Coordinates of C-alpha atoms in Angstrom, one line a residue:
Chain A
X27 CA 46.1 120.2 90.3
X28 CA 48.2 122.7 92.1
X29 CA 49.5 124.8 89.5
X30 CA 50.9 128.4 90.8
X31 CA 53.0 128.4 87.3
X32 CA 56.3 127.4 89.1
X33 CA 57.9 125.0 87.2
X34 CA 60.6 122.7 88.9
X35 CA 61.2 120.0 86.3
X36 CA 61.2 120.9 82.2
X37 CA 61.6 117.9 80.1
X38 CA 61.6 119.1 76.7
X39 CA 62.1 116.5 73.6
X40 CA 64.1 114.3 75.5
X41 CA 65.9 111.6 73.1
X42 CA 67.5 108.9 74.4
X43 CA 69.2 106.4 71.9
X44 CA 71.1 102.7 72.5
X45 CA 72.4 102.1 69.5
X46 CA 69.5 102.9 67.1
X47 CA 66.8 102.0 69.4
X48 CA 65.1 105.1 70.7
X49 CA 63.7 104.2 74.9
X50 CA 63.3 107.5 75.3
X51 CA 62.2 109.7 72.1
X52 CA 60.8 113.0 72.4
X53 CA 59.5 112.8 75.9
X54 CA 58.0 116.1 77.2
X55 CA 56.4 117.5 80.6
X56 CA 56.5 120.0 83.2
X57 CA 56.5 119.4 87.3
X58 CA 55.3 121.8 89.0
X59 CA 55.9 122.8 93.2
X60 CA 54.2 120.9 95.1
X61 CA 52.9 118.4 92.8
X62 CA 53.2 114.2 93.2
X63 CA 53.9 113.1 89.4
X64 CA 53.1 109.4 89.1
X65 CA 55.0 107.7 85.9
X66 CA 53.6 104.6 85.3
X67 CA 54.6 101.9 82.5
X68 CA 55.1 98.1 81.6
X69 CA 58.7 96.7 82.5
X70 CA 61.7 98.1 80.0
X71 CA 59.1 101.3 78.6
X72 CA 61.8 103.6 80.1
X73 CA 60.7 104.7 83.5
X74 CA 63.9 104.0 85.3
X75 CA 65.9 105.9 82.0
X76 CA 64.1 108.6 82.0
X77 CA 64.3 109.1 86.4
X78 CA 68.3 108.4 85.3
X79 CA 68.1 111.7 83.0
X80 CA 66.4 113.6 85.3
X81 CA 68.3 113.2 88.1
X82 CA 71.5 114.1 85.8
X83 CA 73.4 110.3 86.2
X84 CA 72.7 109.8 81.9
X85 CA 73.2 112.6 79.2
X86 CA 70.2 112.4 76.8
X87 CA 70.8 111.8 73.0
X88 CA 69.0 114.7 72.2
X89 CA 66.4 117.5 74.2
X90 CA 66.7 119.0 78.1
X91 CA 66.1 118.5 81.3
X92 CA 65.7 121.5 83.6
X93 CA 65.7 121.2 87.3
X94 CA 64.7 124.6 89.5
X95 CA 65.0 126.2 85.5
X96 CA 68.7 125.2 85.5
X97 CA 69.3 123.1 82.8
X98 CA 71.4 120.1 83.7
X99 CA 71.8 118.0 80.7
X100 CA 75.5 120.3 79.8
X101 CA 76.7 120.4 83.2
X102 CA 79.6 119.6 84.7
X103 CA 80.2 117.5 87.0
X104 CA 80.8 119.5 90.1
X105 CA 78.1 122.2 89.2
X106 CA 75.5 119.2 89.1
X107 CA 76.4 118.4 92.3
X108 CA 74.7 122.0 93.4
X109 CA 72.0 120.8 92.1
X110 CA 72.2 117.4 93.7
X111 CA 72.0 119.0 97.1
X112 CA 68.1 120.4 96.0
X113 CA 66.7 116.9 95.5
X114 CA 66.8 113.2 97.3
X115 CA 66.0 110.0 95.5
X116 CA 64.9 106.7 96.4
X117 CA 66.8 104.1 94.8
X118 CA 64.6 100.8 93.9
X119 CA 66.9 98.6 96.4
X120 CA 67.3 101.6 98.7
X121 CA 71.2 101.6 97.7
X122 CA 72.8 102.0 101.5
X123 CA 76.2 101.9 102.3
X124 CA 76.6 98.7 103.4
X125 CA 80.0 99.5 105.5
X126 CA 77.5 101.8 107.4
X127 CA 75.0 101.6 110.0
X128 CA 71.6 102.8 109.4
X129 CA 72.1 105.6 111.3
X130 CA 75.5 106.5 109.2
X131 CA 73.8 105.8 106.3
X132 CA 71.0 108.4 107.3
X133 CA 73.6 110.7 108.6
X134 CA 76.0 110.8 105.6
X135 CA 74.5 113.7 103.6
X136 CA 74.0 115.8 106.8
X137 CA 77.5 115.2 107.8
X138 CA 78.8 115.9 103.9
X139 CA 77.5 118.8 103.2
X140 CA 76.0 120.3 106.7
X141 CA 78.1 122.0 109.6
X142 CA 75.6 120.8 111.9
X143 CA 76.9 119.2 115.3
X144 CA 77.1 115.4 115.6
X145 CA 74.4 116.2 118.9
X146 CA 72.2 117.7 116.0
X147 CA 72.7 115.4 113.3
X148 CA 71.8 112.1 115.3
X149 CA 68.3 113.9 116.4
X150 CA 67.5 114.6 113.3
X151 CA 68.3 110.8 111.8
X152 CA 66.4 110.2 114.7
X153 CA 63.5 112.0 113.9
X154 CA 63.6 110.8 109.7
X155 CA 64.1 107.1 111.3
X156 CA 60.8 107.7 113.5
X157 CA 59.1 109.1 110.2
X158 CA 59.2 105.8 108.6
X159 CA 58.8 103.9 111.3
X160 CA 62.0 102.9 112.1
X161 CA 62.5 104.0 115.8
X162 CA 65.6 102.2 117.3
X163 CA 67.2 100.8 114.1
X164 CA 69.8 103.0 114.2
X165 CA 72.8 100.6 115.0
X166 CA 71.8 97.7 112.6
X167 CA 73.7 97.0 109.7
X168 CA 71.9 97.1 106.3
X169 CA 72.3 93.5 105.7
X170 CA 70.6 93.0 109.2
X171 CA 67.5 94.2 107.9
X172 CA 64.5 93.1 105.5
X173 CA 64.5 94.5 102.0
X174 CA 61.4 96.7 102.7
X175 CA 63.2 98.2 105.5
X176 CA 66.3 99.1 103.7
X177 CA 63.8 100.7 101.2
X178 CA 62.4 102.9 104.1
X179 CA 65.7 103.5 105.2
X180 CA 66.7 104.6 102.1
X181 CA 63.4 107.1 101.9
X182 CA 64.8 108.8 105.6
X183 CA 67.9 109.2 103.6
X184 CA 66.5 110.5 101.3
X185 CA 64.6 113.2 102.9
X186 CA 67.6 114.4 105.4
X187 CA 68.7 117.0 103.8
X188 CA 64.8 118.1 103.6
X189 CA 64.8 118.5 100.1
X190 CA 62.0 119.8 97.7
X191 CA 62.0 117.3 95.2
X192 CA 61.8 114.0 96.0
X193 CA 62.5 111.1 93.1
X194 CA 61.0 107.8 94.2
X195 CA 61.8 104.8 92.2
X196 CA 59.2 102.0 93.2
X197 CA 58.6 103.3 96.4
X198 CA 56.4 101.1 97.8
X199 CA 57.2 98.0 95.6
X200 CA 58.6 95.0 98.6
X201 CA 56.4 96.6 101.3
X202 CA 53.2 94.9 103.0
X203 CA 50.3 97.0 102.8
X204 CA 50.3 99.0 105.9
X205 CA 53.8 100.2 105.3
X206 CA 53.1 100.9 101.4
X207 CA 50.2 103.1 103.3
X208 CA 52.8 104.8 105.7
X209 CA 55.1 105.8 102.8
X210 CA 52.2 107.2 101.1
X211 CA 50.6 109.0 103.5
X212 CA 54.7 110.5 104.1
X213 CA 54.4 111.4 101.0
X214 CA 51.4 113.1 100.8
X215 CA 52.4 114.8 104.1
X216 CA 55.5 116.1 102.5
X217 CA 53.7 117.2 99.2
X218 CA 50.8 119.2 101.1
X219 CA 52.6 120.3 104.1
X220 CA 55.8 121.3 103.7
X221 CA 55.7 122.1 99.3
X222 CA 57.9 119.3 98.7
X223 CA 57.5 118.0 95.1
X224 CA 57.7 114.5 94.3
X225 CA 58.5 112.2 91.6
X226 CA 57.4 108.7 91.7
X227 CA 58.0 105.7 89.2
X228 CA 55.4 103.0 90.2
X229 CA 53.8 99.7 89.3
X230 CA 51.7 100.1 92.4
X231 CA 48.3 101.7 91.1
X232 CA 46.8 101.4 94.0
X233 CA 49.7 103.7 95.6
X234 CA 50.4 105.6 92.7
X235 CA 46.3 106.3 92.4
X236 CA 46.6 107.5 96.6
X237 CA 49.7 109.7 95.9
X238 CA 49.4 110.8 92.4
X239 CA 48.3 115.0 92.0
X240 CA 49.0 114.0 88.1
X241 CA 50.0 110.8 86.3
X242 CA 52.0 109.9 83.0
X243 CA 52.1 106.8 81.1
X244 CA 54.8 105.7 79.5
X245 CA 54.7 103.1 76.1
X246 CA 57.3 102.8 73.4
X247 CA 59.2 105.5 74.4
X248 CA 56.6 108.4 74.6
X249 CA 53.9 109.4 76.7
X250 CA 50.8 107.3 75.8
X251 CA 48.8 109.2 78.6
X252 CA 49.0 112.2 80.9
X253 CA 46.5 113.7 83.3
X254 CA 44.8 113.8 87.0
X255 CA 44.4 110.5 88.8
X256 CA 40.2 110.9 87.4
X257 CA 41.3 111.5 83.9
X258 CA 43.5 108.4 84.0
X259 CA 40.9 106.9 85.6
X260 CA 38.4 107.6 83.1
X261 CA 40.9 107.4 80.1
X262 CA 39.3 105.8 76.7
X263 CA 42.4 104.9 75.7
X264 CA 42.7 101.1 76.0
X265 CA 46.4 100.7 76.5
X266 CA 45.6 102.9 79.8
X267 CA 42.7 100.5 80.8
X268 CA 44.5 97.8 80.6
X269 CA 47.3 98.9 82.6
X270 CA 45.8 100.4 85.5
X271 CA 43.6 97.5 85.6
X272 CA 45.8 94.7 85.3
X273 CA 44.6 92.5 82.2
X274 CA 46.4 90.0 80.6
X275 CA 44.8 90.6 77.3
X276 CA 44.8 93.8 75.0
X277 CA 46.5 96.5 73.1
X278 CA 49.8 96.1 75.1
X279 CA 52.6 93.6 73.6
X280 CA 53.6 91.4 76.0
X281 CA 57.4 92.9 77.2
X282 CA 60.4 91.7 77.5
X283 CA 61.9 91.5 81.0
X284 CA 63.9 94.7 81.8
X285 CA 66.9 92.8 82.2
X286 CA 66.7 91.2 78.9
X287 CA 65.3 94.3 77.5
X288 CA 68.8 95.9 78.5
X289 CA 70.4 93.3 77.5
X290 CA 68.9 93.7 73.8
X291 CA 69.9 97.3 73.9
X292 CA 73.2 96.9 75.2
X293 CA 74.9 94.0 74.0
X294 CA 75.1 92.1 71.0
X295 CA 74.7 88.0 70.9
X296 CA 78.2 86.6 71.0
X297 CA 78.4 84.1 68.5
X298 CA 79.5 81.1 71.0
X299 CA 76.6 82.0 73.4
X300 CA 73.9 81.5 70.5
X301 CA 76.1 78.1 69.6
X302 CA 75.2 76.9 73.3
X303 CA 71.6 78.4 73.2
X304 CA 71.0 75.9 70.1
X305 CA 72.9 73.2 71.5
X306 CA 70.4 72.9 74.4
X307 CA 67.8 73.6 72.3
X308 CA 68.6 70.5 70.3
X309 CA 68.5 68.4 73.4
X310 CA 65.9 69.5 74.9
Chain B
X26 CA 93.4 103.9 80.5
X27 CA 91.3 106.8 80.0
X28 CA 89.5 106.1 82.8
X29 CA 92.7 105.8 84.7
X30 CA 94.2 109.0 84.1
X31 CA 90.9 110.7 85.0
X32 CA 91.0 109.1 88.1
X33 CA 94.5 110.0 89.2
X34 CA 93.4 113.5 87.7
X35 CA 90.4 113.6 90.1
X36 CA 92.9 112.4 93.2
X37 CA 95.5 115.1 92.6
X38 CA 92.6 117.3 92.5
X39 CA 90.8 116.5 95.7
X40 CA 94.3 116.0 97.6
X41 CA 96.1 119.3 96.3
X42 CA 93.4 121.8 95.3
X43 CA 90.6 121.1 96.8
X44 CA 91.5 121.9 100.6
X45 CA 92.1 125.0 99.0
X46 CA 88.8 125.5 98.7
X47 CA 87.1 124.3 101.9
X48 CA 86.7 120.8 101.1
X49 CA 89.2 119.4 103.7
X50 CA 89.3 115.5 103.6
X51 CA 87.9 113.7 106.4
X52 CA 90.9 112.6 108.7
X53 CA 88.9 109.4 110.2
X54 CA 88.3 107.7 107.8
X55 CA 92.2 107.3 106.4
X56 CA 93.2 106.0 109.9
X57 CA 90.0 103.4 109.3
X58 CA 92.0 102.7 105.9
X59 CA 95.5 102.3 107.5
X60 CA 94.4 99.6 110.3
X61 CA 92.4 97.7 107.0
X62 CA 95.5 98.6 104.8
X63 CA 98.8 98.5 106.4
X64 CA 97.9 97.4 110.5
X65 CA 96.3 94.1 109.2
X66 CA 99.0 92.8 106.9
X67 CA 101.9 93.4 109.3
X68 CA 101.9 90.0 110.3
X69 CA 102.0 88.7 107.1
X70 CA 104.7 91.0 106.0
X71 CA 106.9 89.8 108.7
X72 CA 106.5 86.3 108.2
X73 CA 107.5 87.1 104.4
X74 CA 110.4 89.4 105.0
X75 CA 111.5 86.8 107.6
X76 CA 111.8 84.2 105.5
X77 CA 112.8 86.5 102.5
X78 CA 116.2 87.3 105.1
X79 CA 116.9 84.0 105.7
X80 CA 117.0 82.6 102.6
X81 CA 119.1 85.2 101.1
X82 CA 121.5 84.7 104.1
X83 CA 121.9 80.9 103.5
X84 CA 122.3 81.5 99.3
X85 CA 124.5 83.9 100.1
X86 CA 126.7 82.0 103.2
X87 CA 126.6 79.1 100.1
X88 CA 128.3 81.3 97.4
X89 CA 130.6 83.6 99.6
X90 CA 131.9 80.8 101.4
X91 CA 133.4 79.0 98.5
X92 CA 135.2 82.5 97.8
X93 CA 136.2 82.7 101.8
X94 CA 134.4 85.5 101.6
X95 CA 131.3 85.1 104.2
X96 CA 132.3 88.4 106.1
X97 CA 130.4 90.2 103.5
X98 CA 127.1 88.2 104.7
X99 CA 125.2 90.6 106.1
X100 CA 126.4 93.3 103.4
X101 CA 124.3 91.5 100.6
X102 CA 121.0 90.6 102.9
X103 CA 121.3 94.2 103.9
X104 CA 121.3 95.6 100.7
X105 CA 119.4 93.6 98.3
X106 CA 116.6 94.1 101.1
X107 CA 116.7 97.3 101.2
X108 CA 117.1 98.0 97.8
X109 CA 114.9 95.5 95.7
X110 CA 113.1 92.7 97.9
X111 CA 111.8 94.8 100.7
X112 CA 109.9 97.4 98.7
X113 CA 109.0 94.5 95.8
X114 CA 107.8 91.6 98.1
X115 CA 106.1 93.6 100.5
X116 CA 104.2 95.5 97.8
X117 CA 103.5 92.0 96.4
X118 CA 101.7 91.1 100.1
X119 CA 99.9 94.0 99.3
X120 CA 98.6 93.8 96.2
X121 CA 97.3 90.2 97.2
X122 CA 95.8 91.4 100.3
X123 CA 94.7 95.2 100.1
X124 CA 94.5 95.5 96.4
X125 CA 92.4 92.9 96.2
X126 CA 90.1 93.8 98.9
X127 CA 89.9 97.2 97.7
X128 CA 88.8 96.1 93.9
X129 CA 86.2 93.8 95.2
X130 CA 84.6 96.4 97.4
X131 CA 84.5 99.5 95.4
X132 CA 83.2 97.2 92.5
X133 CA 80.7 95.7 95.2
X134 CA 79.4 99.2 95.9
X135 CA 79.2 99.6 91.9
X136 CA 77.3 97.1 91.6
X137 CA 74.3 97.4 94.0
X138 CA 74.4 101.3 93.3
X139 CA 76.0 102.6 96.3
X140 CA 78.3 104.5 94.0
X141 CA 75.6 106.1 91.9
X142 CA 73.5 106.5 95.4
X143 CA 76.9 108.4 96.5
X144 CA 76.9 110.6 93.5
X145 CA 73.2 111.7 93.4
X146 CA 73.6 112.9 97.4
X147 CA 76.2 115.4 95.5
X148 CA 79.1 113.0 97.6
X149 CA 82.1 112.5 95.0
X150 CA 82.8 109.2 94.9
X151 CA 86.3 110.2 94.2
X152 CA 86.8 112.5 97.4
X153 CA 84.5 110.1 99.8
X154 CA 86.1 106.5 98.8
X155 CA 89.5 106.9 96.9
X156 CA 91.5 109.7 98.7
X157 CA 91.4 107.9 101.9
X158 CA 92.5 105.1 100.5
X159 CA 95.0 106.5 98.6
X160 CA 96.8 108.1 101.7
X161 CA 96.4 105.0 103.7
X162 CA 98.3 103.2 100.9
X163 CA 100.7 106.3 100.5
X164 CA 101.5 106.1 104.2
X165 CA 101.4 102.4 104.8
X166 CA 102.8 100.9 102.1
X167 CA 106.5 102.4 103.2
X168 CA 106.3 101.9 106.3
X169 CA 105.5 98.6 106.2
X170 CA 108.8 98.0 104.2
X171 CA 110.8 100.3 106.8
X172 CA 109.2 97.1 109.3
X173 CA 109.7 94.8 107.0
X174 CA 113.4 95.2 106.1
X175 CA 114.0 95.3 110.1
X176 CA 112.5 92.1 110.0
X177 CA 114.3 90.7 106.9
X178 CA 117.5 91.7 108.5
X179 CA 116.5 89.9 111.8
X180 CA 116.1 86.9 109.8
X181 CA 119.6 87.1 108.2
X182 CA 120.9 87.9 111.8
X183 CA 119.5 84.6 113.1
X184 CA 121.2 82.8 110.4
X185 CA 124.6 84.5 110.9
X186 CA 123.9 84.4 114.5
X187 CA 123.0 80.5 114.9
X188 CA 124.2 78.5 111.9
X189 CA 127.6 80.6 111.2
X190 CA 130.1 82.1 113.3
X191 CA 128.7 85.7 113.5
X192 CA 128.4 87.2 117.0
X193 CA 125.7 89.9 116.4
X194 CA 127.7 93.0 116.9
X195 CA 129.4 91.8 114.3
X196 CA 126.6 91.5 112.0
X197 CA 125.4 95.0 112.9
X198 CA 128.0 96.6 112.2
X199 CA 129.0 95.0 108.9
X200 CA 125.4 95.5 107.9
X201 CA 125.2 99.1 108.9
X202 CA 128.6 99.8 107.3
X203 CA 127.7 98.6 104.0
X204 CA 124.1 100.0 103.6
X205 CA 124.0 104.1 102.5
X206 CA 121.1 105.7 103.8
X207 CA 120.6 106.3 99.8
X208 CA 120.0 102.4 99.4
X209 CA 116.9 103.0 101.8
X210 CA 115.8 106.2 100.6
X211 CA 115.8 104.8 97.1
X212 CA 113.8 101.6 98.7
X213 CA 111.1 104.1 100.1
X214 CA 110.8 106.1 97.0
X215 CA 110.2 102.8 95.2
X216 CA 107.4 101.9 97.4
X217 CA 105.9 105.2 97.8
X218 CA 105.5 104.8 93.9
X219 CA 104.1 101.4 94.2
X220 CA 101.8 102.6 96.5
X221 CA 100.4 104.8 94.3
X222 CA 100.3 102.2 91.5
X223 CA 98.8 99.4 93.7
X224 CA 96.4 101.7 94.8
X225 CA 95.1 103.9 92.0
X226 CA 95.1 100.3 90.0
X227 CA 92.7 99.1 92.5
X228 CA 90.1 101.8 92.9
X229 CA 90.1 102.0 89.4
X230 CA 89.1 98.6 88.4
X231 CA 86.3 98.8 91.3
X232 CA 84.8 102.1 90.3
X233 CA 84.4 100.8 86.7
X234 CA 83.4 97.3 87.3
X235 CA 80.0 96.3 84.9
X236 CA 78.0 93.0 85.4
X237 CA 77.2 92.0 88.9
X238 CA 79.1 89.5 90.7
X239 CA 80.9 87.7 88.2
X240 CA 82.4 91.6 86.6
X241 CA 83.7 92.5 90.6
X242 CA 84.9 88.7 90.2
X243 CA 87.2 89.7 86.8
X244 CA 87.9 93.4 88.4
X245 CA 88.8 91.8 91.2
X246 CA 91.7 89.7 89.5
X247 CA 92.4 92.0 86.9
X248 CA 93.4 94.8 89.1
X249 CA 95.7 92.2 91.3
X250 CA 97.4 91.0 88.0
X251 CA 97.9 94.9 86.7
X252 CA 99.0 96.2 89.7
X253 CA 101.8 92.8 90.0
X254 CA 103.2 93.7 86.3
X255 CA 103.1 97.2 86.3
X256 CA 104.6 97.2 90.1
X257 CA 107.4 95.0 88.7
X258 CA 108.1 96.9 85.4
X259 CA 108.4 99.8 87.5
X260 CA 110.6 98.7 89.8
X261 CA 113.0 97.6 86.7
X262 CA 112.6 101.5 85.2
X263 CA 113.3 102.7 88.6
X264 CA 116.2 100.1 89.8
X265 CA 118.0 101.4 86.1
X266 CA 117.4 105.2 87.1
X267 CA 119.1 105.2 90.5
X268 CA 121.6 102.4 90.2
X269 CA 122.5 101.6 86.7
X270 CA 122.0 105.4 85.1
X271 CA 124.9 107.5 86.6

């Protein structure tokens, strides 16, 4: 573990409430430069809430978030965006423009907050294209290209502003092996060479083990584990084992979906939809 | 509502004070906005204002004639164009055609997490997708009715002209004798405030649309149904301030 004391994220009791259902409650850790963070969790523990509050887009119940020591959970809107230029993230479906090319896409932060020339700016999409292996995909269309290529796309996009924090959210999910190795060996590229820090919410163990400087589990809302890939590795804890290993059977209830999980928090059962539900039920 | 007012909050903001401060709107992508917004539907809003001229010149050759008075023709096309169907109707093409596309495409991008993309690059979704929008309406939306009434009066010319005994200097002048240039300035102001309702309507329901397809599906017809009554109460608050008030 690379720890030279410099903290760039400090998550301190973070609460997060739906209703009365705590996801997040009382979530605490530090990042420090230069380190890969791996969160890792079943479907609807919170992962994705938790990346949300971090990268300012949700105000927590309760607790704070500190990015580069500033905390962000009080900001405003336009001295977020400050922060915003500091880090890139990953979405899960990549989340390009789809009015835009691919180039456009990886050329929109340079262009919006840069005063570089448009010579410049296209060898440096260019170069971030090439970096995922993307040479020549420039004039396509999102919709013109696979899902896993969007997702790599969205990585070069992520990365044009050469940030030092990265948040990745299921890098590597959608991507055949030898590309899930590219991305990680990016990463680790990134995290060694140039200090960038990284944040990565994965399913992938076998990626998240490659990447990882430091790991976090999440269960019910807390951290159920933290520590170096080894000590993850070697974790007593069963609810770790069984995770990391893939078992259907042990300590872990079985989830609900994440959709439905949000569903639960969100909404509650109209009356005429639970009429229908039994209806079928009847007939069935 | 609340949501509404912060957005046209927001959009004074990043029009009026923000180039103040060295965030300058991009200029290309209104002119992108104007060909979708205004270029596209001129050829709809000619074929409507056509029609709309010569219908109103064969109600009104009906009535007037009876009276002996069919001289006067070209005065009511002229000015009920200008006045009330030019800036209404064409508004109404608009709403049906822009407004809609608008909705469905900011909600889109809502959606599948453009938006939120957008706003975690530190890009305000406000200043990147709204204000050129909102100027391409501002500037369109006019001057398609300026086009539009020509068109509406063409239509009552070729009535005048081919089914009554009009020559067309005569409709000319009689038309350009009885219109003020206050009936068109009034007509403009009313669509410049249409504009802004169509518009702001329309961006609104897309940036706040919730649950995937089917929730652009209800913004989508929601914002085309607010924009037609609130356009159309408007135009009844405005029509009583300049014309009824004094």
């Amino acid at each position: 573990m690379s720890v030279n004391g410099d903290s760039i994220i400090e998550v301190d009791q973070l609460v997060r409430r739906f209703g009365d259902r705590a996801v997040l409650d009382g979530i605490a850790f530090n990042v420090h430069r230069g380190e890969t963070l791996v969160i890792m969790g079943g479907s609807g523990c919170g992962k994705s809430t938790l990346l949300r509050h971090m990268i300012g887009s949700m105000k927590p119940t309760a607790g704070s978030v500190k990015l580069f020591g500033e905390e962000i959970t009080g900001m405003k809107e336009r001295e977020i965006e400050r922060v915003r230029l500091r880090f890139g993230m990953l979405f899960q479906s990549g989340a390009l423009l789809a009015s835009l090319t691919v180039g456009e896409n990886v050329a929109l932060p340079l262009f919006q907050h840069t005063k570089k020339s448009p010579d410049e700016i296209e060898q440096i999409v260019k170069r971030k294209l090439e970096m995922v292996g993307l040479t020549g995909f420039e004039d396509l269309k999102p919709d013109e290209i696979s899902g896993g290529m969007k997702k790599r796309v969205g990585l070069a996009r992520a990365l044009a502003l050469d940030p030092e924090l990265l948040f990745s959210d299921e890098p590597t999910s959608g991507l055949d092996p030898i590309m899930t190795a590219v991305v990680d060996e990016l990463t680790l590229k990134l995290t060694k060479g140039s200090h960038m820090t990284a944040v990565v919410v994965s399913h992938d163990m076998t990626s998240a083990f490659r990447i990882a400087t430091r790991m976090i589990m999440l269960g019910h809302g807390s951290i159920v584990a933290e520590g170096t890939p080894d000590e993850i590795r070697n974790s007593l804890n069963p609810e770790v084992q069984q995770f990391i290993h893939g078992r259907a059977d042990g300590p872990i209830p079985l989830n609900l979906s994440q959709e439905e999980h949000k569903d639960h928090q969100l909404v509650r059962p109209r009356p005429f939809l639970g009429g229908r539900f039994r209806f079928h039920h009847k007939h069935s | 509502m609340k949501n509404y007012l912060r957005l046209n909050l927001s959009l004074l903001y990043w029009i009026f004070i923000a180039p103040f401060t060295g965030q300058f709107f991009k200029v290309a992508p209104i002119f992108r906005q104007m060909v979708f917004i205004g270029v596209r539907a001129a050829p709809m809003v000619a074929l409507t204002a056509f029609s709309v001229g010569v219908t109103l010149a064969m109600q009104a050759a009906h009535s007037l004639q009876s009276l002996g008075a069919e001289m006067y023709i070209p005065d009511l096309v002229m000015l009920t164009l200008l006045r009330e169907m030019g800036p209404v109707l064409i508004a109404v093409i608009v709403i049906g055609r822009s407004g809609s596309a608008v909705a469905a495409e900011l909600g889109t991008m809502k959606v599948s997490e453009e938006i939120e993309a957008l706003e975690v690059m530190a890009i305000n979704p406000v200043q990147y997708l709204v204000v050129p929008r909102f100027l391409a309406m501002l500037v369109m939306l006019p001057a398609l009715t300026i086009f539009g009434n020509y068109i509406g009066i063409m239509g009552g010319w070729a009535v005048c002209r081919f089914a009554l005994d009009f020559n067309t200097a005569g409709y000319v002048l009689r038309a350009l004798e009885s219109a003020d240039t206050w009936d068109l300035y009034s007509g403009m102001i009313k669509s410049a405030v249409f504009a802004w309702i169509v518009i702001t309507i329309a961006c609104n329901a897309g940036l706040n649309v919730e649950g995937g397809a089917e929730g652009v599906g209800q913004a989508t017809t929601a914002s085309v149904v607010q924009a037609l009554l609130a356009m159309l109460v408007t135009n009844a608050v405005l029509t009583g301030i300049f014309f009824f008030s004094a």
